[in-house]
CSV table of C-alpha atoms and ligand atoms in Angstrom, one decimal:
chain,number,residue,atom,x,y,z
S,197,UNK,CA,-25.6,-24.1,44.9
S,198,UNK,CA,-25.4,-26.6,42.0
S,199,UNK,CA,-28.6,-28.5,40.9
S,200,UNK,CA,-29.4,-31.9,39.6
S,201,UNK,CA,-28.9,-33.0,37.2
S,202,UNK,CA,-25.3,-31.9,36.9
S,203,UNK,CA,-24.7,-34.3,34.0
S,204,UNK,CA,-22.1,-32.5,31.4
S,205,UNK,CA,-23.4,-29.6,32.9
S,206,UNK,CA,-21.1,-26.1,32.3
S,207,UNK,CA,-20.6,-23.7,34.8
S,208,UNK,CA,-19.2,-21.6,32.1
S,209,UNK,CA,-22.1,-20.8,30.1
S,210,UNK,CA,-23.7,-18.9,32.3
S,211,UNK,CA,-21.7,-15.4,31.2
S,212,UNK,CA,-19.8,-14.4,28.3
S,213,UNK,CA,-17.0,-13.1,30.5
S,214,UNK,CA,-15.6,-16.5,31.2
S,215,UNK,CA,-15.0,-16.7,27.5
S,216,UNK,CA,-11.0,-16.4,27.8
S,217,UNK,CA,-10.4,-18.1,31.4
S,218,UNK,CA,-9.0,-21.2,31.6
S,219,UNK,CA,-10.7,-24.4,31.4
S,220,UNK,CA,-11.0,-26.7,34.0
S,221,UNK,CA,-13.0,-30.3,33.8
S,222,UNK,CA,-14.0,-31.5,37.7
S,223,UNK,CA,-15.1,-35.5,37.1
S,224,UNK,CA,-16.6,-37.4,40.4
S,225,UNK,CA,-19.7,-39.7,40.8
S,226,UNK,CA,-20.2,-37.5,43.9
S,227,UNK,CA,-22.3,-34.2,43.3
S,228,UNK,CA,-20.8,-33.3,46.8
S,229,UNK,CA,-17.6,-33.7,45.9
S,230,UNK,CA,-17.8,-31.9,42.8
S,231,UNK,CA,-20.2,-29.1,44.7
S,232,UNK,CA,-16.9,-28.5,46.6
S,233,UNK,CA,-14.3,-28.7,44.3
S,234,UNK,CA,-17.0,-25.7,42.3
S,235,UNK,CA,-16.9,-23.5,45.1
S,236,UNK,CA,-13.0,-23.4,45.1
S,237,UNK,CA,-12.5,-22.9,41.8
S,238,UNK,CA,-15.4,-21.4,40.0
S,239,UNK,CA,-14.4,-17.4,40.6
S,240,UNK,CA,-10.8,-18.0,38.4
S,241,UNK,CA,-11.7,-20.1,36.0
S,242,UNK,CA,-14.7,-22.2,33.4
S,243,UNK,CA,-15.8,-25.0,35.0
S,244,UNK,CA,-17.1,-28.1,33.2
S,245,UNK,CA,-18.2,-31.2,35.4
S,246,UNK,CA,-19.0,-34.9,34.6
S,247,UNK,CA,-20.0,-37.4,37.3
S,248,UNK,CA,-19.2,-40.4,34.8
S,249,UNK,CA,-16.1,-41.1,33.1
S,250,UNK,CA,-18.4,-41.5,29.9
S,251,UNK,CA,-19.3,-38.0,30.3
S,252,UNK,CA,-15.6,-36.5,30.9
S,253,UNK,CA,-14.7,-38.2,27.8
S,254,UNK,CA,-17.2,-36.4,26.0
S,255,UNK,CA,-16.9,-33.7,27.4
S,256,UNK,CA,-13.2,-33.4,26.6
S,257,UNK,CA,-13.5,-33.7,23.1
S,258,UNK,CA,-16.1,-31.1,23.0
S,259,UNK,CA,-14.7,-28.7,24.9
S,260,UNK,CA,-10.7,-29.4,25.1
S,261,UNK,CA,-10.6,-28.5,29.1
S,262,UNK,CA,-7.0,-26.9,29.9
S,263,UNK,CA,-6.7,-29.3,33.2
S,264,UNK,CA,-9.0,-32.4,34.3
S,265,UNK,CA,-9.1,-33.3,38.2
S,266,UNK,CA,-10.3,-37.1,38.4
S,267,UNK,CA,-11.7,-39.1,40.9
S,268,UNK,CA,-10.0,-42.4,41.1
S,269,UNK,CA,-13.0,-44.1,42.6
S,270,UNK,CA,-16.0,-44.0,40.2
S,271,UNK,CA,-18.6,-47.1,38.9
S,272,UNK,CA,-18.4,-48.3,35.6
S,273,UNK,CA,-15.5,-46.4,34.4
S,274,UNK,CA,-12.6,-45.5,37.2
S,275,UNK,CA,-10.1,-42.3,36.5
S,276,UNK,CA,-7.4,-44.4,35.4
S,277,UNK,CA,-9.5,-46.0,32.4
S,278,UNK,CA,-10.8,-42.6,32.0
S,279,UNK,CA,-7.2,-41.0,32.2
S,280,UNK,CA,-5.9,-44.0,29.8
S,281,UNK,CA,-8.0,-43.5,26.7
S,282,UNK,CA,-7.2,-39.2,26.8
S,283,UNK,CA,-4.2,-40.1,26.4
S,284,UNK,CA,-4.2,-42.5,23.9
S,285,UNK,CA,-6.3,-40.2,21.8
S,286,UNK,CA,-4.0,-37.6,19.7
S,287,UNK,CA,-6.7,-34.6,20.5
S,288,UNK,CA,-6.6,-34.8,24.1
S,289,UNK,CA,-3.5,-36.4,24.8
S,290,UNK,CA,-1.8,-33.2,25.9
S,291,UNK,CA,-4.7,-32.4,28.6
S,292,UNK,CA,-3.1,-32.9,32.2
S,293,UNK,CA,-5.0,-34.9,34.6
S,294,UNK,CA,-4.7,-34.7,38.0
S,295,UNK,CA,-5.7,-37.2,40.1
S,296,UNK,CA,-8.2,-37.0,43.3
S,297,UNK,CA,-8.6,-40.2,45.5
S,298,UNK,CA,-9.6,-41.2,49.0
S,299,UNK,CA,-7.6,-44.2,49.3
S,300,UNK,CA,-3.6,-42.6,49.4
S,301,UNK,CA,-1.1,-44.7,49.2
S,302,UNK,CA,1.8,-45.2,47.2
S,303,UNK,CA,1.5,-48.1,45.3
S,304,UNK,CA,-2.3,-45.9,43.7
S,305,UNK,CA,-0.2,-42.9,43.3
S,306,UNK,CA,2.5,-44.8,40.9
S,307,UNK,CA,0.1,-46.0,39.4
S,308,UNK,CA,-1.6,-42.6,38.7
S,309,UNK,CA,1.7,-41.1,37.8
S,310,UNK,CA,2.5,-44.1,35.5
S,311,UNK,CA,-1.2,-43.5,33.9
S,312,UNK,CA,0.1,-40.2,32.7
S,313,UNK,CA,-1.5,-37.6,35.4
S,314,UNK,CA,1.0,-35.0,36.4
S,315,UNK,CA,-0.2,-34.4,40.3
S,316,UNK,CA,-2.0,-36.8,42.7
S,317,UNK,CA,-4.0,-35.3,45.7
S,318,UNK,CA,-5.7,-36.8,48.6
S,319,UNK,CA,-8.9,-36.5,50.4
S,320,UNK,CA,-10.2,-34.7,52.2
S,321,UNK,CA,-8.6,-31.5,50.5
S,322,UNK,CA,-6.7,-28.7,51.8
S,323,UNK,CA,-8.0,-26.3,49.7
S,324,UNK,CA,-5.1,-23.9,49.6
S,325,UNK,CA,-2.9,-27.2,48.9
S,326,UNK,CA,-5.1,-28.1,46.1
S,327,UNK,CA,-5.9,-24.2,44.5
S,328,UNK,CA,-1.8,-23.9,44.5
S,329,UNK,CA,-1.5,-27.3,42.8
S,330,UNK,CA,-4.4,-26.2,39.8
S,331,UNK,CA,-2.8,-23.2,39.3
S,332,UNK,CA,0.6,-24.4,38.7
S,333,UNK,CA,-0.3,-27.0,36.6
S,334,UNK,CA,-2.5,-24.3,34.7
S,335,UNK,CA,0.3,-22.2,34.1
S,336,UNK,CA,2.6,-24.8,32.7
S,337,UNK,CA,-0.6,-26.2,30.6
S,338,UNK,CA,-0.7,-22.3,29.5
S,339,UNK,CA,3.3,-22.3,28.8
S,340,UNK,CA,3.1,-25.4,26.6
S,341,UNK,CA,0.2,-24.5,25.0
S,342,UNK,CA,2.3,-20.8,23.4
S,343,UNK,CA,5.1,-23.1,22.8
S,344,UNK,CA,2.8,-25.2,20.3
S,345,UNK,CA,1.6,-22.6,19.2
S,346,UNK,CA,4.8,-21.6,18.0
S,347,UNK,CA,6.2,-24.7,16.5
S,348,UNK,CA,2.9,-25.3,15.0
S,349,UNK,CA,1.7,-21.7,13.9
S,350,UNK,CA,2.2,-20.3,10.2
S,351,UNK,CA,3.7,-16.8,10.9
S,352,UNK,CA,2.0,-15.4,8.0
S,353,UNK,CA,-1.6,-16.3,8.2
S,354,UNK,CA,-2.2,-17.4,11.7
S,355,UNK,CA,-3.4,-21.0,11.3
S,356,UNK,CA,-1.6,-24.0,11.7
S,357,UNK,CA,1.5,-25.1,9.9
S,358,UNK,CA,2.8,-28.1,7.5
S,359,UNK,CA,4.3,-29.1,10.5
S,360,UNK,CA,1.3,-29.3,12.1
S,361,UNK,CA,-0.3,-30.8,9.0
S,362,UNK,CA,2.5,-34.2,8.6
S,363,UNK,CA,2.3,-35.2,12.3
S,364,UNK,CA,-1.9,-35.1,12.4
S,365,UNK,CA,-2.1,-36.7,8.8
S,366,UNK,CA,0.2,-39.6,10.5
S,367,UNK,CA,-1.9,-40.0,13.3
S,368,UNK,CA,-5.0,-39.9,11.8
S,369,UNK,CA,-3.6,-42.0,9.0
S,370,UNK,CA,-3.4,-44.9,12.2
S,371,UNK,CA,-6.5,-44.4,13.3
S,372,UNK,CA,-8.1,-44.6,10.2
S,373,UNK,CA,-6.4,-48.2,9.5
S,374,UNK,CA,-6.7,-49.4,13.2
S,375,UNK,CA,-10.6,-48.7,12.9
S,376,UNK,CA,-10.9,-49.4,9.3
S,377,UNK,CA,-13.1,-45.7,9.0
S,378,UNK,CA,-12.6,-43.4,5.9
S,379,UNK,CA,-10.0,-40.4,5.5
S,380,UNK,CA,-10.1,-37.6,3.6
S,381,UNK,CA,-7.6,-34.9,2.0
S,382,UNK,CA,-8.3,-31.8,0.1
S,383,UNK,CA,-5.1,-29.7,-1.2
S,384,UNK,CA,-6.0,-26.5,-2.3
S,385,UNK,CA,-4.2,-24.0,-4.2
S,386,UNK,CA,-4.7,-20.5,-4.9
S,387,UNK,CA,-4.8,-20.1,-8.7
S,388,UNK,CA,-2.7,-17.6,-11.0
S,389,UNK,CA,-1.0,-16.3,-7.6
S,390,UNK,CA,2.4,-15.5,-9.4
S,391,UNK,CA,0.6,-13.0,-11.4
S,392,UNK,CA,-1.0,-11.6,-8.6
S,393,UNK,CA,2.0,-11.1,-6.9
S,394,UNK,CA,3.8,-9.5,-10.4
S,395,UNK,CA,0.4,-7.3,-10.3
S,396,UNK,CA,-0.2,-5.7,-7.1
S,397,UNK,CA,3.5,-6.7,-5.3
S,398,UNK,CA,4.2,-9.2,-2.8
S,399,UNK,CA,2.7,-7.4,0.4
S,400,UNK,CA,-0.5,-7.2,-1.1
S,401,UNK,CA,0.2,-11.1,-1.9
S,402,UNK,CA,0.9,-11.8,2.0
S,403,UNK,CA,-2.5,-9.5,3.1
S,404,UNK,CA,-4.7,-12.1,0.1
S,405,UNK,CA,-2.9,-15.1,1.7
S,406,UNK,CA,-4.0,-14.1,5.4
S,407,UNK,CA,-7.7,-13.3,3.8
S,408,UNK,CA,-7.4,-16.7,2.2
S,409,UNK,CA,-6.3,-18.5,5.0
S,410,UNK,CA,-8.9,-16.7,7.5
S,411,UNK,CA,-11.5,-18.0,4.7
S,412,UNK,CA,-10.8,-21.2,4.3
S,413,UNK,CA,-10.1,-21.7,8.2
S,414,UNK,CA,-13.7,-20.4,9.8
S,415,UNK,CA,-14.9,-23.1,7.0
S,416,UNK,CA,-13.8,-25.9,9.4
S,417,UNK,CA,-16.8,-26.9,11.8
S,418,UNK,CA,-16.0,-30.1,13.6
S,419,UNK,CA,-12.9,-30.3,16.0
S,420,UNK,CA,-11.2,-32.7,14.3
S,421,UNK,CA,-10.8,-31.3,10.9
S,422,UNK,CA,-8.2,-29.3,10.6
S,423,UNK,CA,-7.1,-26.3,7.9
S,424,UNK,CA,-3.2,-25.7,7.4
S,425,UNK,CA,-0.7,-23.9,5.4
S,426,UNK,CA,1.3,-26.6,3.1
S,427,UNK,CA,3.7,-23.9,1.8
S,428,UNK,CA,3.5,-20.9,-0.5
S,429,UNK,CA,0.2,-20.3,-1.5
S,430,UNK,CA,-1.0,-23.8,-0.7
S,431,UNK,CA,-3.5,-25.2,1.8
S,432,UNK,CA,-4.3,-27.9,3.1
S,433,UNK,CA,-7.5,-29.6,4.5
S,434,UNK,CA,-7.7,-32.7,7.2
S,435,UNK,CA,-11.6,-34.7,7.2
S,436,UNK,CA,-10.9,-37.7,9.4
S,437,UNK,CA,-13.9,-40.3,9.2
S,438,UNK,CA,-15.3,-38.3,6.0
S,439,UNK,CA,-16.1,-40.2,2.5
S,440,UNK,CA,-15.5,-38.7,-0.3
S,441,UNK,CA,-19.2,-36.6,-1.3
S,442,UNK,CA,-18.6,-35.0,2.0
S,443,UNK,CA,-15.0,-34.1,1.4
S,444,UNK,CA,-16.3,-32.7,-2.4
S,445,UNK,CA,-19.3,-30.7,-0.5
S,446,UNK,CA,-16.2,-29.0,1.7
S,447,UNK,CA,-14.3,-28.6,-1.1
S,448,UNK,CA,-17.1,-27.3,-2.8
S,449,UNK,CA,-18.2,-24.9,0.0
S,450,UNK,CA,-14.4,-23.6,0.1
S,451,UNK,CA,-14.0,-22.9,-3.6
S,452,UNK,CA,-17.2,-20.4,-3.3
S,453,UNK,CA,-15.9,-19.0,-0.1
S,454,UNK,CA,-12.9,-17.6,-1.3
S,455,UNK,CA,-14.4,-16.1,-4.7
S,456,UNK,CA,-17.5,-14.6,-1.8
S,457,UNK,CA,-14.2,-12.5,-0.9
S,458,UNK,CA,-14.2,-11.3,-4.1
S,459,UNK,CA,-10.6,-10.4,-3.6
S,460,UNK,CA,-9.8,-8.4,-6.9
S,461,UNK,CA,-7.5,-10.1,-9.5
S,462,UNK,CA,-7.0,-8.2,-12.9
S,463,UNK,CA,-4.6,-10.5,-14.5
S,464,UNK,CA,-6.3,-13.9,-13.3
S,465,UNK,CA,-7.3,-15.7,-16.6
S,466,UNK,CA,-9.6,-17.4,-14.6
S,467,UNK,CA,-11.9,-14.9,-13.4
S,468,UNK,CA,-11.7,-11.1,-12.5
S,469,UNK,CA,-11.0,-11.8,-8.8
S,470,UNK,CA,-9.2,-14.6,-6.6
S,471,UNK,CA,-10.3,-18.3,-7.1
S,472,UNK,CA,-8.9,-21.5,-6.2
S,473,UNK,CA,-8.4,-25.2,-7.6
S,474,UNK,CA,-8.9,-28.0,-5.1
S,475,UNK,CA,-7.8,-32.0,-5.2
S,476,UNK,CA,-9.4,-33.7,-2.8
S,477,UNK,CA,-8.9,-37.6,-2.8
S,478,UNK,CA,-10.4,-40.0,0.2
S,479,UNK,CA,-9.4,-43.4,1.8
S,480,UNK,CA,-11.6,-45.8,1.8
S,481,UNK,CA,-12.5,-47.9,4.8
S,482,UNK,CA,-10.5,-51.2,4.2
S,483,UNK,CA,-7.9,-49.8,2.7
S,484,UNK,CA,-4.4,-49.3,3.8
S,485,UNK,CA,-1.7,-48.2,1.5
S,486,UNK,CA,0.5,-44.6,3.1
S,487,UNK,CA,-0.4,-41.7,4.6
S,488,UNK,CA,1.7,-40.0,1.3
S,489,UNK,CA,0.4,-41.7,-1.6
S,490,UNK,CA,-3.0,-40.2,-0.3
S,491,UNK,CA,-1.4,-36.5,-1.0
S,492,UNK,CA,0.5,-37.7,-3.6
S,493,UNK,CA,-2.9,-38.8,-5.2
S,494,UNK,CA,-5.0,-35.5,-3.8
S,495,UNK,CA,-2.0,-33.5,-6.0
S,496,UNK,CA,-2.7,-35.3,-8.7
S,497,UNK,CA,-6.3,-34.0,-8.9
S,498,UNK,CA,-5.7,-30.7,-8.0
S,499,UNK,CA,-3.0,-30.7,-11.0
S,500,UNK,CA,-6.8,-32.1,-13.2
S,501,UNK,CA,-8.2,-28.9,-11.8
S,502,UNK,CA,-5.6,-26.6,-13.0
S,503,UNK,CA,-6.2,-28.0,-16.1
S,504,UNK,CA,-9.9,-28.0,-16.4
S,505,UNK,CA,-9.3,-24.5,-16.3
S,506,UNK,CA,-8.8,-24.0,-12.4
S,507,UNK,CA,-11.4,-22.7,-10.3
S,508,UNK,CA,-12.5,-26.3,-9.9
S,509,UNK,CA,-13.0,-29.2,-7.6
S,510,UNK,CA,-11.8,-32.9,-8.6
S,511,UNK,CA,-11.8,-35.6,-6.4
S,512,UNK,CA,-11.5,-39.8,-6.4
S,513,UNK,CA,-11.2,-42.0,-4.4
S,514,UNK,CA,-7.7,-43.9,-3.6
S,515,UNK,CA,-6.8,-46.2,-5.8
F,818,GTP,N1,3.1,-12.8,-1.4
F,818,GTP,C1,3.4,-14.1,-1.2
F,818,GTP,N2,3.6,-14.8,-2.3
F,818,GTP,C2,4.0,-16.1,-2.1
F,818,GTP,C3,4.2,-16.6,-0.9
F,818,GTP,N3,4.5,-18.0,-1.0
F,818,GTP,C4,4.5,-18.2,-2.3
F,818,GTP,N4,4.2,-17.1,-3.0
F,818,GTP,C5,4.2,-17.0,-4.5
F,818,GTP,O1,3.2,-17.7,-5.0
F,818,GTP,C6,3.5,-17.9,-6.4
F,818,GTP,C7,3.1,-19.3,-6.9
F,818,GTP,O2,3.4,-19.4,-8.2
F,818,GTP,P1,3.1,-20.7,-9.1
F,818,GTP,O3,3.5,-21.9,-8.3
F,818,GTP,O4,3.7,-20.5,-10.4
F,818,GTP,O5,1.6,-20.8,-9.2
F,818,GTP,P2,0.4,-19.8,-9.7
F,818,GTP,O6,1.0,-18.6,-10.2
F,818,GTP,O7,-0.6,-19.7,-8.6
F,818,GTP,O8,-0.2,-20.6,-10.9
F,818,GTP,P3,-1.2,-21.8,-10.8
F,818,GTP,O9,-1.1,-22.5,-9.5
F,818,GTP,O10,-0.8,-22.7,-11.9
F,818,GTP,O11,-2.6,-21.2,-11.0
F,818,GTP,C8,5.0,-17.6,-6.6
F,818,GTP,O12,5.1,-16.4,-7.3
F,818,GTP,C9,5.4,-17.4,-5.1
F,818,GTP,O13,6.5,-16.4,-5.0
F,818,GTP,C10,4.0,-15.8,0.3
F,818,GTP,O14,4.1,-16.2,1.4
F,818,GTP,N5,3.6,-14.5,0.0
């Protein structure tokens, strides 16, 4: 049985086993509905439920569901508002919707379709109909997901990519102008890494880069900020709507992650184990400019890092 309130409620976090399944968002203004949609589906996979479309939104960015199955009909916000702002958002825009609605008829389900929801279902259910229908749309949702992965993985370390990194920075670079909020940048770079390559060979050099990169990565806290290779020994770090003293307090945290690894490094003439320099450089809220000249600038403090002896944080903001 479900109890009120059901509000954002998760199924999920009643046992740790449910950890890996598949995540599935049930929205309705109808505890009933949702109650029965629950039953069907709660044994395969996490459930998350939201009886607003207020709540699916947040919900969605906090936990990324793997499918969302929307009621059309719902106060305030209908499913195809709801269904229109995930997709106009860059972090949930690849979440598949289907639809759920008690009022079939064509002219609803182009509509739904032309909304961006991949499947439309009627009411009452069939539940087999409707179990067949999540699971396929689960399994392609699973198949896209590895192929993403792929394009947007760094073979080497494990996190995402450069790739990855141009096509977020140019999104976020958007949003930032469309709602005049701030944007930050931090390149880092791991110092002296030639000579730690000359000194204990390049293998040992790949196995520092994944302990870098596993570092610097579990630093990230909020879903939207993002860690990525930029190439070679370089990183890369995404803080959308972050001014520049928060982007230095990352940076900051970062620099003394890495040396907590104390990852030995003889020939470093900047201490006896592995540190790194960091440029971080922010844009402001009114400002609009490129989406480049913000790395361009970031590299040029990281380049005042290396000089101040690397090991070191400079930042500005853009100018
Ligand atoms: N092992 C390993 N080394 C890499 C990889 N990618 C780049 N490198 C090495 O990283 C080194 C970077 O050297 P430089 O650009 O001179 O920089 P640095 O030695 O770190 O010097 P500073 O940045 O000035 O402190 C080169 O020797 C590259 O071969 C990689 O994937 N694995």
């Amino acid at each position: 049985m479900i109890n009120t309130p059901i509000d954002t409620f998760s199924a999920s976090a009643q046992t740790g086993s449910t950890m890996n399944r598949q995540r599935l968002l049930i929205v309705d203004d109808q505890p009933l509905n949702i109650q029965t949609l629950y039953e069907l589906f709660s044994a395969n996979y996490q459930i998350f439920m939201a009886t607003s479309g207020e709540q699916a939104l947040s919900l969605c960015q906090s936990k990324l569901p793997d499918l969302i199955i929307l009621d059309v009909e719902m106060p305030d916000m209908d499913g195809y508002e709801v269904c229109r702002r995930l997709k106009a958002d860059v972090h949930t825009s690849n979440i598949p919707v289907i639809f759920i609605t008690g009022h079939h008829n064509e002219a609803e389900e182009t509509k739904g379709l032309d909304t961006g929801a991949v499947d439309f279902i009627s009411k009452p259910i069939n539940p087999r109909i409707v179990h067949a229908r999540v699971k396929n749309q689960l399994m392609l949702k699973a198949q896209s997901d590895m192929l993403r992965d792929w394009v947007y993985i760094d073979g080497l370390t494990g996190v995402k990519n450069r790739r990855y990194f141009d096509e977020r920075l140019n999104a976020e670079w958007g949003r930032a102008i469309r709602h005049n909020s701030e944007l930050s940048i931090i390149i880092i770079d791991v110092d002296f890494f030639k000579l730690y390559n000359d000194c204990y060979g390049h293998l040992m050099g790949d196995d520092c880069l994944r302990l870098v990169a596993n570092k610097l990565n579990s630093c990230i806290n909020r879903s939207v900020d993002l860690m990525a290779r930029y190439g070679g020994e370089e990183f890369v770090c995404l803080l959308p709507d972050t001014n520049l003293a928060g982007a230095m307090t990352v940076a900051e945290q970062l620099r003394q992650e890495v040396i907590s690894l104390q990852i030995p490094h003889a020939v470093s003439k900047a201490a006896p184990f592995l540190t790194i320099s960091l440029g971080v450089c922010t844009k402001q809220s009114m400002m609009v400019d490129s989406a480049t000249s913000i790395l361009t600038q970031a590299d040029a403090e990281l380049y005042l890092a290396k000089n101040q002896g690397r090991n070191h944080v400079c930042g500005k903001v853009m100018s």
